[in-house]
PDB file of C-alpha atoms in Angstrom:
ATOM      1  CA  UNK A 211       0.000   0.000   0.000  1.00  0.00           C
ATOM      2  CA  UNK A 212       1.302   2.936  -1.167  1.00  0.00           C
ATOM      3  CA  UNK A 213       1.860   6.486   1.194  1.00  0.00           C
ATOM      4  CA  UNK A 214       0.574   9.928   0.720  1.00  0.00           C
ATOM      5  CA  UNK A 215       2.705  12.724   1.313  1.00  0.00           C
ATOM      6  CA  UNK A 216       1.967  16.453   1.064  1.00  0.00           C
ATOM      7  CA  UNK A 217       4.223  19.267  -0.005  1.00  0.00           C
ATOM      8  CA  UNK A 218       3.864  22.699  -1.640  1.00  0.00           C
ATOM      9  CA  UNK A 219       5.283  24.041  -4.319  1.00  0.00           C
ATOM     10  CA  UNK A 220       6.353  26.942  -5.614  1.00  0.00           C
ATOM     11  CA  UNK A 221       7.113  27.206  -9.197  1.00  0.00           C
ATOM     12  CA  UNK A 222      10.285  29.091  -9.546  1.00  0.00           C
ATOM     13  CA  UNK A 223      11.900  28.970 -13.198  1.00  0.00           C
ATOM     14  CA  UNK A 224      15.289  29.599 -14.059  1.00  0.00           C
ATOM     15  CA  UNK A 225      13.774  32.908 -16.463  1.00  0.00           C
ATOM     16  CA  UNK A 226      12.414  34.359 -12.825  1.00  0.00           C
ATOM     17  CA  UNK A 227      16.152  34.619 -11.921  1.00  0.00           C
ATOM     18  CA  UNK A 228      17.413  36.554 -14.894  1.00  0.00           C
ATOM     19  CA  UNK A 229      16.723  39.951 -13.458  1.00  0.00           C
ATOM     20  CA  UNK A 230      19.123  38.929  -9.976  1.00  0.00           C
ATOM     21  CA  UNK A 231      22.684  39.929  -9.963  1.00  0.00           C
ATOM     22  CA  UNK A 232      25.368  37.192 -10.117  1.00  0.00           C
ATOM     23  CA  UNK A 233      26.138  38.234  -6.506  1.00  0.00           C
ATOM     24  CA  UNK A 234      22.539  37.792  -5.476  1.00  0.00           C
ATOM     25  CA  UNK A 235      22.496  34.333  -7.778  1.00  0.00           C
ATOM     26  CA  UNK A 236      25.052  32.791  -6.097  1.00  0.00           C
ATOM     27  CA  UNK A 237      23.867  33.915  -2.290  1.00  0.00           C
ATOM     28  CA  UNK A 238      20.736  32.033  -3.536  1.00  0.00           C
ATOM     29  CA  UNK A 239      22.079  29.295  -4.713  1.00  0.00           C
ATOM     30  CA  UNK A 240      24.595  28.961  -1.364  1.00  0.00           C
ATOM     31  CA  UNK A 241      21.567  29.455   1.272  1.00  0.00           C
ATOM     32  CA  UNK A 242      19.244  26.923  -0.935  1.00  0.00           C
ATOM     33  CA  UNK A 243      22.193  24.107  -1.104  1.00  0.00           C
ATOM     34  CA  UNK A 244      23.598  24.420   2.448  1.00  0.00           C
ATOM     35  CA  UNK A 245      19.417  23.843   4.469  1.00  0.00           C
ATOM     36  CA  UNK A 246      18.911  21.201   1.567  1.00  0.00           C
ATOM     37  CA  UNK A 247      22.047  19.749   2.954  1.00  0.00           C
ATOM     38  CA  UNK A 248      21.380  20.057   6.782  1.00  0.00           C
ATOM     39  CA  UNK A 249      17.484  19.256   6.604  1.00  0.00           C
ATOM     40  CA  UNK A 250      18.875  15.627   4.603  1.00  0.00           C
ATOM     41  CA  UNK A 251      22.067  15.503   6.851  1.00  0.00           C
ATOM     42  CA  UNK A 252      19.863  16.148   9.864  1.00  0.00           C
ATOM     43  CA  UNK A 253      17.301  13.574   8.860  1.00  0.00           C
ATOM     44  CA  UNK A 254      19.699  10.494   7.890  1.00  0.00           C
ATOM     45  CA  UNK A 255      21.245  11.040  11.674  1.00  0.00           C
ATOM     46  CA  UNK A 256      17.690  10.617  13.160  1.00  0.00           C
ATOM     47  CA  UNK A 257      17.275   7.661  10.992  1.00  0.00           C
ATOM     48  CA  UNK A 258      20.626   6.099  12.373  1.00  0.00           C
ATOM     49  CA  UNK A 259      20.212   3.604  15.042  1.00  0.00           C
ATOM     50  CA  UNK A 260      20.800   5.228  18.277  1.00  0.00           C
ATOM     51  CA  UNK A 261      20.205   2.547  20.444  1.00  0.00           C
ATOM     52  CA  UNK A 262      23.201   0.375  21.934  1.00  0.00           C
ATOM     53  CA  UNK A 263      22.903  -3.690  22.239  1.00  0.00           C
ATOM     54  CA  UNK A 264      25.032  -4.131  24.804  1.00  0.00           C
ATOM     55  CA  UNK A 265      27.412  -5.981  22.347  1.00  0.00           C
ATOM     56  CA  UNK A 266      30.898  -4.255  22.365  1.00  0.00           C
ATOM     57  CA  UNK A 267      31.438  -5.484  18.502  1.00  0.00           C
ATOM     58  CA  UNK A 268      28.114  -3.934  17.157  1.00  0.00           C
ATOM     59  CA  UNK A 269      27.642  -0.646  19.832  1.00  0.00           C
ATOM     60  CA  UNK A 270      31.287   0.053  18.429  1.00  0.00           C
ATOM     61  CA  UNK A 271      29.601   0.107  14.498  1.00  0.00           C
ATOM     62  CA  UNK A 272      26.613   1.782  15.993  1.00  0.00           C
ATOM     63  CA  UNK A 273      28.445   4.457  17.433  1.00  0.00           C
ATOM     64  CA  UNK A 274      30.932   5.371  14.685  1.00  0.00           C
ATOM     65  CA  UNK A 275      27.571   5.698  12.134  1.00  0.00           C
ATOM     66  CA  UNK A 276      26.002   8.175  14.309  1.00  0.00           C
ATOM     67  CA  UNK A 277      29.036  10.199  14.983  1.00  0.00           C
ATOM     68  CA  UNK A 278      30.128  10.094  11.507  1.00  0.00           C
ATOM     69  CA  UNK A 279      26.998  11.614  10.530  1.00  0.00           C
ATOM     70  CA  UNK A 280      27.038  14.181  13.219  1.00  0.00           C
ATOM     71  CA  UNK A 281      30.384  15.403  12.420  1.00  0.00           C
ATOM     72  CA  UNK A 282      29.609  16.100   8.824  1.00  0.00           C
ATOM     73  CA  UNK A 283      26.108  17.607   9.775  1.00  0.00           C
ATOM     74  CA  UNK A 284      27.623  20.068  12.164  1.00  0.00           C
ATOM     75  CA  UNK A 285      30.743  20.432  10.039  1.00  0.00           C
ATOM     76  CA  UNK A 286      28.536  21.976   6.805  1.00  0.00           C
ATOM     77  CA  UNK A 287      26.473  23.999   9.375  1.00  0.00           C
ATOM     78  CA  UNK A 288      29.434  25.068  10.481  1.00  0.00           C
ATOM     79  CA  UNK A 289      30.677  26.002   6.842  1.00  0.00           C
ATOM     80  CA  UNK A 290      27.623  26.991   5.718  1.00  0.00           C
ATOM     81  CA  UNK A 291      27.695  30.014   8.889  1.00  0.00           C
ATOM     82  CA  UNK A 292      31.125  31.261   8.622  1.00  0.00           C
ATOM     83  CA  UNK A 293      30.414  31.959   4.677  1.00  0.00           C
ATOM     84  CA  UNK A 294      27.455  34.163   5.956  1.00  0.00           C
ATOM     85  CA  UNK A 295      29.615  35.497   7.932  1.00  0.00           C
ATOM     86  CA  UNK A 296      32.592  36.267   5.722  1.00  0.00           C
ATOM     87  CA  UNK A 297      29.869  38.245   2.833  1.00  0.00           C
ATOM     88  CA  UNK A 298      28.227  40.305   5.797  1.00  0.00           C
ATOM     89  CA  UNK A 299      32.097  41.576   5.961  1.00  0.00           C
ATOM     90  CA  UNK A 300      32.051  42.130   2.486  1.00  0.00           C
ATOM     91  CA  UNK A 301      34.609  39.731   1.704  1.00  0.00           C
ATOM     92  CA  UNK A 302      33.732  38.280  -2.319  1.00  0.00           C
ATOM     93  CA  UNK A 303      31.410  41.012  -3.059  1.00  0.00           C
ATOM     94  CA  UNK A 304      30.348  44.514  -3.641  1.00  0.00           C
ATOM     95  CA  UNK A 305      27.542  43.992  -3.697  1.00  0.00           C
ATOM     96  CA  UNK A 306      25.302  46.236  -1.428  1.00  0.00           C
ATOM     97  CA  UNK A 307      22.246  43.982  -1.639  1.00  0.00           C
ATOM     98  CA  UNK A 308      23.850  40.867  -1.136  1.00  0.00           C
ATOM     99  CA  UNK A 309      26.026  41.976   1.786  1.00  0.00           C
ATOM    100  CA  UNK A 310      22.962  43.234   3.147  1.00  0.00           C
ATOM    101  CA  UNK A 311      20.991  40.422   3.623  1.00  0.00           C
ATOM    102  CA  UNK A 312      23.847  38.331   4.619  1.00  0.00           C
ATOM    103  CA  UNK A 313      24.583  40.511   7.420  1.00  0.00           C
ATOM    104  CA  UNK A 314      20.623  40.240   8.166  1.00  0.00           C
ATOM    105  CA  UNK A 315      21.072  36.291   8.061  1.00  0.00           C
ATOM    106  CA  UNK A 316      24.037  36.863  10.104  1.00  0.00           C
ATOM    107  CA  UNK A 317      22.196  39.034  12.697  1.00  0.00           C
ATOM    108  CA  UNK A 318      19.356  37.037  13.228  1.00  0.00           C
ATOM    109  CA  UNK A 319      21.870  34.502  14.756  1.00  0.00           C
ATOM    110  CA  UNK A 320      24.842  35.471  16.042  1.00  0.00           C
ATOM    111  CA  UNK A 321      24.196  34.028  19.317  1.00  0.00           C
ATOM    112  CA  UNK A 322      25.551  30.739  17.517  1.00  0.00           C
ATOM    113  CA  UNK A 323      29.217  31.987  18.283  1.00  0.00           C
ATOM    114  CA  UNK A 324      28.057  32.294  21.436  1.00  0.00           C
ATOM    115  CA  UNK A 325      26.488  28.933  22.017  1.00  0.00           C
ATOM    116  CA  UNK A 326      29.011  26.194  23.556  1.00  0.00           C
ATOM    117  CA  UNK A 327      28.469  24.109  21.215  1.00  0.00           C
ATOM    118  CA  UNK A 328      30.164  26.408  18.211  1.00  0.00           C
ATOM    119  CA  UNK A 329      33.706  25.935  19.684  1.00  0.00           C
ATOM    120  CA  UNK A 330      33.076  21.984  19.854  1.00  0.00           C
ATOM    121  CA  UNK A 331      31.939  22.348  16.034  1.00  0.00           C
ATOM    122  CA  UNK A 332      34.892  24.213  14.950  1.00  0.00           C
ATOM    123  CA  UNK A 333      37.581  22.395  16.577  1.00  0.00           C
ATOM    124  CA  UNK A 334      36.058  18.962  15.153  1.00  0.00           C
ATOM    125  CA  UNK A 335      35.277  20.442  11.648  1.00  0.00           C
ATOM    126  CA  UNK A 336      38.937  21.778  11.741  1.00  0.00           C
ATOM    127  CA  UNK A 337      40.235  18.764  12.419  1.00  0.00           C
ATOM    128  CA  UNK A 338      38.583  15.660  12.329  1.00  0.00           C
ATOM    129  CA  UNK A 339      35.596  16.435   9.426  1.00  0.00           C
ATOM    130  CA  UNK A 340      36.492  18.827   6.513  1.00  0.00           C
ATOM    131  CA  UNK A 341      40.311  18.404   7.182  1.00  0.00           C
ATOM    132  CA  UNK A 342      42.396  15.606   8.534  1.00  0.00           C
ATOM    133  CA  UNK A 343      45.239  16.784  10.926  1.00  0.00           C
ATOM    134  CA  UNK A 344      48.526  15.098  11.510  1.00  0.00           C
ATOM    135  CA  UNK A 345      48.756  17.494  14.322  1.00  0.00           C
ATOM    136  CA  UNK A 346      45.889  17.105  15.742  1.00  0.00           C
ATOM    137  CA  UNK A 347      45.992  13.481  16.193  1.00  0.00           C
ATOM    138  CA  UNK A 348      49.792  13.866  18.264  1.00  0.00           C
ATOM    139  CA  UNK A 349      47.921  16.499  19.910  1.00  0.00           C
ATOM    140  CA  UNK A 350      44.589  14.096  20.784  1.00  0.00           C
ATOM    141  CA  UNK A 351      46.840  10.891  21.879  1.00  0.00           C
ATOM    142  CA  UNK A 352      47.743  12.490  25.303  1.00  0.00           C
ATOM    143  CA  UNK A 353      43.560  12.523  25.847  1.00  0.00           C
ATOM    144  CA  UNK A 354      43.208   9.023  25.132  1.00  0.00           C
ATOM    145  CA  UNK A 355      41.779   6.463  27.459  1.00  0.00           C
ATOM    146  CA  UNK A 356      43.687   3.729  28.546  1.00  0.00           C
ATOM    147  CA  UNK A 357      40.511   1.521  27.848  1.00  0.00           C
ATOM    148  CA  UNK A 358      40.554   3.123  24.128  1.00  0.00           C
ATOM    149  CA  UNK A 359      38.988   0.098  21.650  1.00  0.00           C
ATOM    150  CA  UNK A 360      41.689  -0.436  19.168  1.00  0.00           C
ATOM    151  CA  UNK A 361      40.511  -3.633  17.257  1.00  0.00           C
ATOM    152  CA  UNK A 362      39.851  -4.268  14.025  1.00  0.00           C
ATOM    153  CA  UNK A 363      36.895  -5.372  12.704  1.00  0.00           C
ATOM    154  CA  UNK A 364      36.805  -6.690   9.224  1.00  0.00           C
ATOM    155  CA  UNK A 365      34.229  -7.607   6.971  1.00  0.00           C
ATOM    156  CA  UNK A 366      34.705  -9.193   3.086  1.00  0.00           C
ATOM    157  CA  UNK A 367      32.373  -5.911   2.600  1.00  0.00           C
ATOM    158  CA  UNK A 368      34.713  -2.584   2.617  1.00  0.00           C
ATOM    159  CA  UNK A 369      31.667  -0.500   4.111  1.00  0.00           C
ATOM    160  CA  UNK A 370      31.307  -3.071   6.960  1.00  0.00           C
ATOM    161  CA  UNK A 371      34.609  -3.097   8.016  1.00  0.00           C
ATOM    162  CA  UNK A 372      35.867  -0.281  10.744  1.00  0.00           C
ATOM    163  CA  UNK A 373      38.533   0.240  12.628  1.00  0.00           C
ATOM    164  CA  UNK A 374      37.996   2.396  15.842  1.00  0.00           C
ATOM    165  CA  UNK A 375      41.129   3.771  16.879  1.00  0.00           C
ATOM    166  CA  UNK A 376      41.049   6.111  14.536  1.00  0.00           C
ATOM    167  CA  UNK A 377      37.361   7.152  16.722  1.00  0.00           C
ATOM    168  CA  UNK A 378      38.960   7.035  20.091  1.00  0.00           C
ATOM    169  CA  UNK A 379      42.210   9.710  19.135  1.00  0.00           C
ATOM    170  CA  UNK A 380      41.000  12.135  16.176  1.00  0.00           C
ATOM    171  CA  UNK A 381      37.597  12.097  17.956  1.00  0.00           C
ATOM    172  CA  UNK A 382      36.773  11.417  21.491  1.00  0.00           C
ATOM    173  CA  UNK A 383      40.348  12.352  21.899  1.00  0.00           C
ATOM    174  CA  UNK A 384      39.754  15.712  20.627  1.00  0.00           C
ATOM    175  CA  UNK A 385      36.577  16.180  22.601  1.00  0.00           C
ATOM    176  CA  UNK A 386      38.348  15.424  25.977  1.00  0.00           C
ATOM    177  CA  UNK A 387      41.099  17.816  24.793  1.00  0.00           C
ATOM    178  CA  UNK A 388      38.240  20.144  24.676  1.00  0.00           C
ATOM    179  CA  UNK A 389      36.564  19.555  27.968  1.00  0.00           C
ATOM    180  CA  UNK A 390      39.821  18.585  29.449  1.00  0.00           C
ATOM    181  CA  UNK A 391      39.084  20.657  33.126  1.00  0.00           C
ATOM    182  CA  UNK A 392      35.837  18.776  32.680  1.00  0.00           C
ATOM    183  CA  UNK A 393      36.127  16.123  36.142  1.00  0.00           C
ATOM    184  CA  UNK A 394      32.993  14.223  35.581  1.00  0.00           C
ATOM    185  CA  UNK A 395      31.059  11.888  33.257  1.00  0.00           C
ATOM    186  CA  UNK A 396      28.033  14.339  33.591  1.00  0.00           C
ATOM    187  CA  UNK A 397      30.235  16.971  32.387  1.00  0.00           C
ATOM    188  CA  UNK A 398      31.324  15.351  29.860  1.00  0.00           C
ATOM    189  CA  UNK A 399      27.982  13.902  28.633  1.00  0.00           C
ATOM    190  CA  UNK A 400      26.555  18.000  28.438  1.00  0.00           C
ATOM    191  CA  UNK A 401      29.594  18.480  26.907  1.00  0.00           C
ATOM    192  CA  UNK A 402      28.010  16.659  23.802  1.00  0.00           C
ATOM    193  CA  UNK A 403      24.876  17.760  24.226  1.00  0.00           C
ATOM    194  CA  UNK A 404      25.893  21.124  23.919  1.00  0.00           C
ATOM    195  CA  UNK A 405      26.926  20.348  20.272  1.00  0.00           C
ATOM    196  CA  UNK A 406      23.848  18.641  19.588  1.00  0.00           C
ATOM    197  CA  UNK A 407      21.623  21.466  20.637  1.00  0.00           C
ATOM    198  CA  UNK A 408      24.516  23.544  18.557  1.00  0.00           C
ATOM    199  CA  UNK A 409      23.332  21.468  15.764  1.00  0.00           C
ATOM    200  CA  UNK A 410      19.508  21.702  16.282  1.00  0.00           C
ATOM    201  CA  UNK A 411      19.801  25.910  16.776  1.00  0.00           C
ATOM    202  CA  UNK A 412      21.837  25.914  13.594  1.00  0.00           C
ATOM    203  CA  UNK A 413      19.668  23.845  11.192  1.00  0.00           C
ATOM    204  CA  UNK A 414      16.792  26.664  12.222  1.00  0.00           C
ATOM    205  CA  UNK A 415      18.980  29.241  11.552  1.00  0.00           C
ATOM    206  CA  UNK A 416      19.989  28.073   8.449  1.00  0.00           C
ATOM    207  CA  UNK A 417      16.514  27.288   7.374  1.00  0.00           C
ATOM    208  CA  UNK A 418      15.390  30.701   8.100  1.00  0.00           C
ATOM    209  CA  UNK A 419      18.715  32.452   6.581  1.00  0.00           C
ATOM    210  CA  UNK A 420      17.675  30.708   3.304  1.00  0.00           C
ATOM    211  CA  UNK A 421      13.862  31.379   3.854  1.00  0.00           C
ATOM    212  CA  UNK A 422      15.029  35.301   4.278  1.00  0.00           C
ATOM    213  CA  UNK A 423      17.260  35.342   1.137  1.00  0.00           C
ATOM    214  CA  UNK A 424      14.350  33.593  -1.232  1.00  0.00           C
ATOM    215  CA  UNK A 425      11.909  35.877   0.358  1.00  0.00           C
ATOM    216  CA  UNK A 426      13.120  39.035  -0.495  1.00  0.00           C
ATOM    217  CA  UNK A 427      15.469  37.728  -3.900  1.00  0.00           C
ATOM    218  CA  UNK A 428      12.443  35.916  -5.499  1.00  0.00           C
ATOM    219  CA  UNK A 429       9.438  35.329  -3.784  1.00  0.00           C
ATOM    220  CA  UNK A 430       8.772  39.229  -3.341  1.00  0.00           C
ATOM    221  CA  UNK A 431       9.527  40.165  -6.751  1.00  0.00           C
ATOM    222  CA  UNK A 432       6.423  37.465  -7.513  1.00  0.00           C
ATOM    223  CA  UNK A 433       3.689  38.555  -6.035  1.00  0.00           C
ATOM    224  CA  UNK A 434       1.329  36.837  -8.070  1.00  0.00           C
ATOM    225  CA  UNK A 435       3.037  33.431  -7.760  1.00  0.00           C
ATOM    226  CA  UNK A 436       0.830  31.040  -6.094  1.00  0.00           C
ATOM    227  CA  UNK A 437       2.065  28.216  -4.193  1.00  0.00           C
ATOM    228  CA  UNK A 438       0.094  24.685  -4.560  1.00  0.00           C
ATOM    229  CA  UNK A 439       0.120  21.671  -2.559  1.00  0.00           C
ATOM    230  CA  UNK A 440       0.800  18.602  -4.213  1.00  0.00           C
ATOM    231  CA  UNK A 441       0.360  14.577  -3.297  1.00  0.00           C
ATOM    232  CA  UNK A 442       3.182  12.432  -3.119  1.00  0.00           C
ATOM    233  CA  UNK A 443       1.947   8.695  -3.776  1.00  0.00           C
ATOM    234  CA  UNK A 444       5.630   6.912  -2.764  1.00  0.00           C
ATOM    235  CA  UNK A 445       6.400   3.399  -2.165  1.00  0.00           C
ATOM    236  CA  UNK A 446       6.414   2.705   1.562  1.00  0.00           C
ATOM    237  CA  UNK A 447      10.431   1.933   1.367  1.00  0.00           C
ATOM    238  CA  UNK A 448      10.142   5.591   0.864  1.00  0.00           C
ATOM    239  CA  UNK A 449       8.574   7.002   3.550  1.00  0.00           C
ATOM    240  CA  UNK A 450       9.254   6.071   7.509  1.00  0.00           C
ATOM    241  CA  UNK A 451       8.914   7.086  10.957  1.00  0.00           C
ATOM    242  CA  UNK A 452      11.727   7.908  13.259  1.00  0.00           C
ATOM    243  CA  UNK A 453      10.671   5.647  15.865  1.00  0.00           C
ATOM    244  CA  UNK A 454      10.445   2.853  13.407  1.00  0.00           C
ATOM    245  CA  UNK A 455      12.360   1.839  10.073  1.00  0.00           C
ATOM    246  CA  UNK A 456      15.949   2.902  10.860  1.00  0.00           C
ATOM    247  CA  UNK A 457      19.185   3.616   8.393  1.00  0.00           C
ATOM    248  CA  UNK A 458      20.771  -0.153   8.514  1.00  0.00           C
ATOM    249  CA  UNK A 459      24.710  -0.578  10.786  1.00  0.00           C
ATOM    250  CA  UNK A 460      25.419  -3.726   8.339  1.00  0.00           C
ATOM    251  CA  UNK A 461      25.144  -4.079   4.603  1.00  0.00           C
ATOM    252  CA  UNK A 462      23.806  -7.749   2.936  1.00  0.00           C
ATOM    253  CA  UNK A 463      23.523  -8.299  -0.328  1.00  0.00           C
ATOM    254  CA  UNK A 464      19.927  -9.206  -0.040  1.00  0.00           C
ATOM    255  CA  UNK A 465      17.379 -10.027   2.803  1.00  0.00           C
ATOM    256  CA  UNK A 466      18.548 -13.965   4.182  1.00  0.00           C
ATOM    257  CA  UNK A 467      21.865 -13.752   2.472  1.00  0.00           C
TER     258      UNK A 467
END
């Protein structure tokens, strides 16, 4: 049985565009890509099992999916916020417009430099996301545990195979470099949360930075345009619930195989 979605739409051609700037193209097209990417990237790390077994072999595989998804999601929010950032300063344009409403975008959430969180995202999309540090990792192996897991685990399928020293120094080593005059678990556990809710408060900001740029670059300059809801009929492999079908640790080749 097939499920119904509903979206709206609103028809935007590639002709509406022609009377922006190529400034005021690109800060379109830059705001529209980076909340595609954090609404999906945002969504696939719901859909990852969070749930541990108990099992020190699988909660390892478990736990290097989600984080590996959390990295990269805060990593491009990251990115996505220090490009506003950089055009509210004028840096890549002269354009008045477009400097404008980045510094508007900006504005309307500059707390995130404030947040804890943002220091957590920059130091791990410095150096353990966007960019791999050589550094770094001599730096993380002083904050290692002594219990650290450093197995391999090997599978004749490359994307089931991992090998979690890599997670305990460029990773949790570089998060207890960062809360390293942290003294307890608890600490350490808000310590996380922090860049979670860093996460959460930047996917809204960079939802409504992109909802601010279309408003005024497009959607204003159509009055008439008329959005329209539409019905999705998708295949239920398409559509799930995040309490239910989940993003799978292992990969088969089929179902029984």
């Amino acid at each position: 049985m097939k499920a119904i979605e509903k979206i709206v739409e609103i028809p935007i051609y590639w002709d509406d565009l022609k009377s922006l700037s190529l400034d005021e193209k690109a800060l379109l097209a830059l705001a529209s890509y980076a909340a595609s990417e954090s609404n999906t990237i945002s969504k696939l790390y719901l859909f990852s099992t969070h749930k541990m077994t108990g099992d020190e072999i699988v909660d390892s595989a478990i736990s290097i999916q989600i984080m590996v998804l959390l990295r990269y999601w805060s990593a491009k929010l990251f990115e996505f916020f220090e490009s506003i950032s950089e055009i509210s300063n004028s840096r890549g344009t002269k354009d008045d417009n477009v400097i404008r409403l980045a510094k508007e975008s900006f504005d309307a959430f500059s707390i995130l430099e404030e947040l804890r969180g943002y220091e957590i995202a920059r130091a791990i999309r410095h150096e353990a996301t966007n960019h791999y540090s050589f550094k770094a990792a001599k730096k993380n192996i002083g904050h290692v545990s002594d219990r650290a897991n450093c197995k391999l685990y090997l599978h004749n399928k490359d994307g089931n195979s991992w090998y979690p020293f890599g997670e305990e120094v460029m990773f949790s080593g570089r998060l207890n470099r960062a809360g390293a005059s942290l003294r307890t678990k608890e600490e350490k556990t808000q310590l996380l949360k922090d860049w979670l809710d860093w996460n959460l408060s930047a996917t809204r900001w960079a939802n409504k930075a992109y909802e601010l740029i279309a408003t005024e670059l497009v959607l204003d300059r159509l009055p008439d345009r008329n959005a329209r809801q539409k019905l999705l009929w998708l295949e239920p492999e398409l559509v799930g619930e995040i309490e239910g079908r989940k993003t799978p640790v292992f990969l088969r080749n089929g179902v029984g195989r």
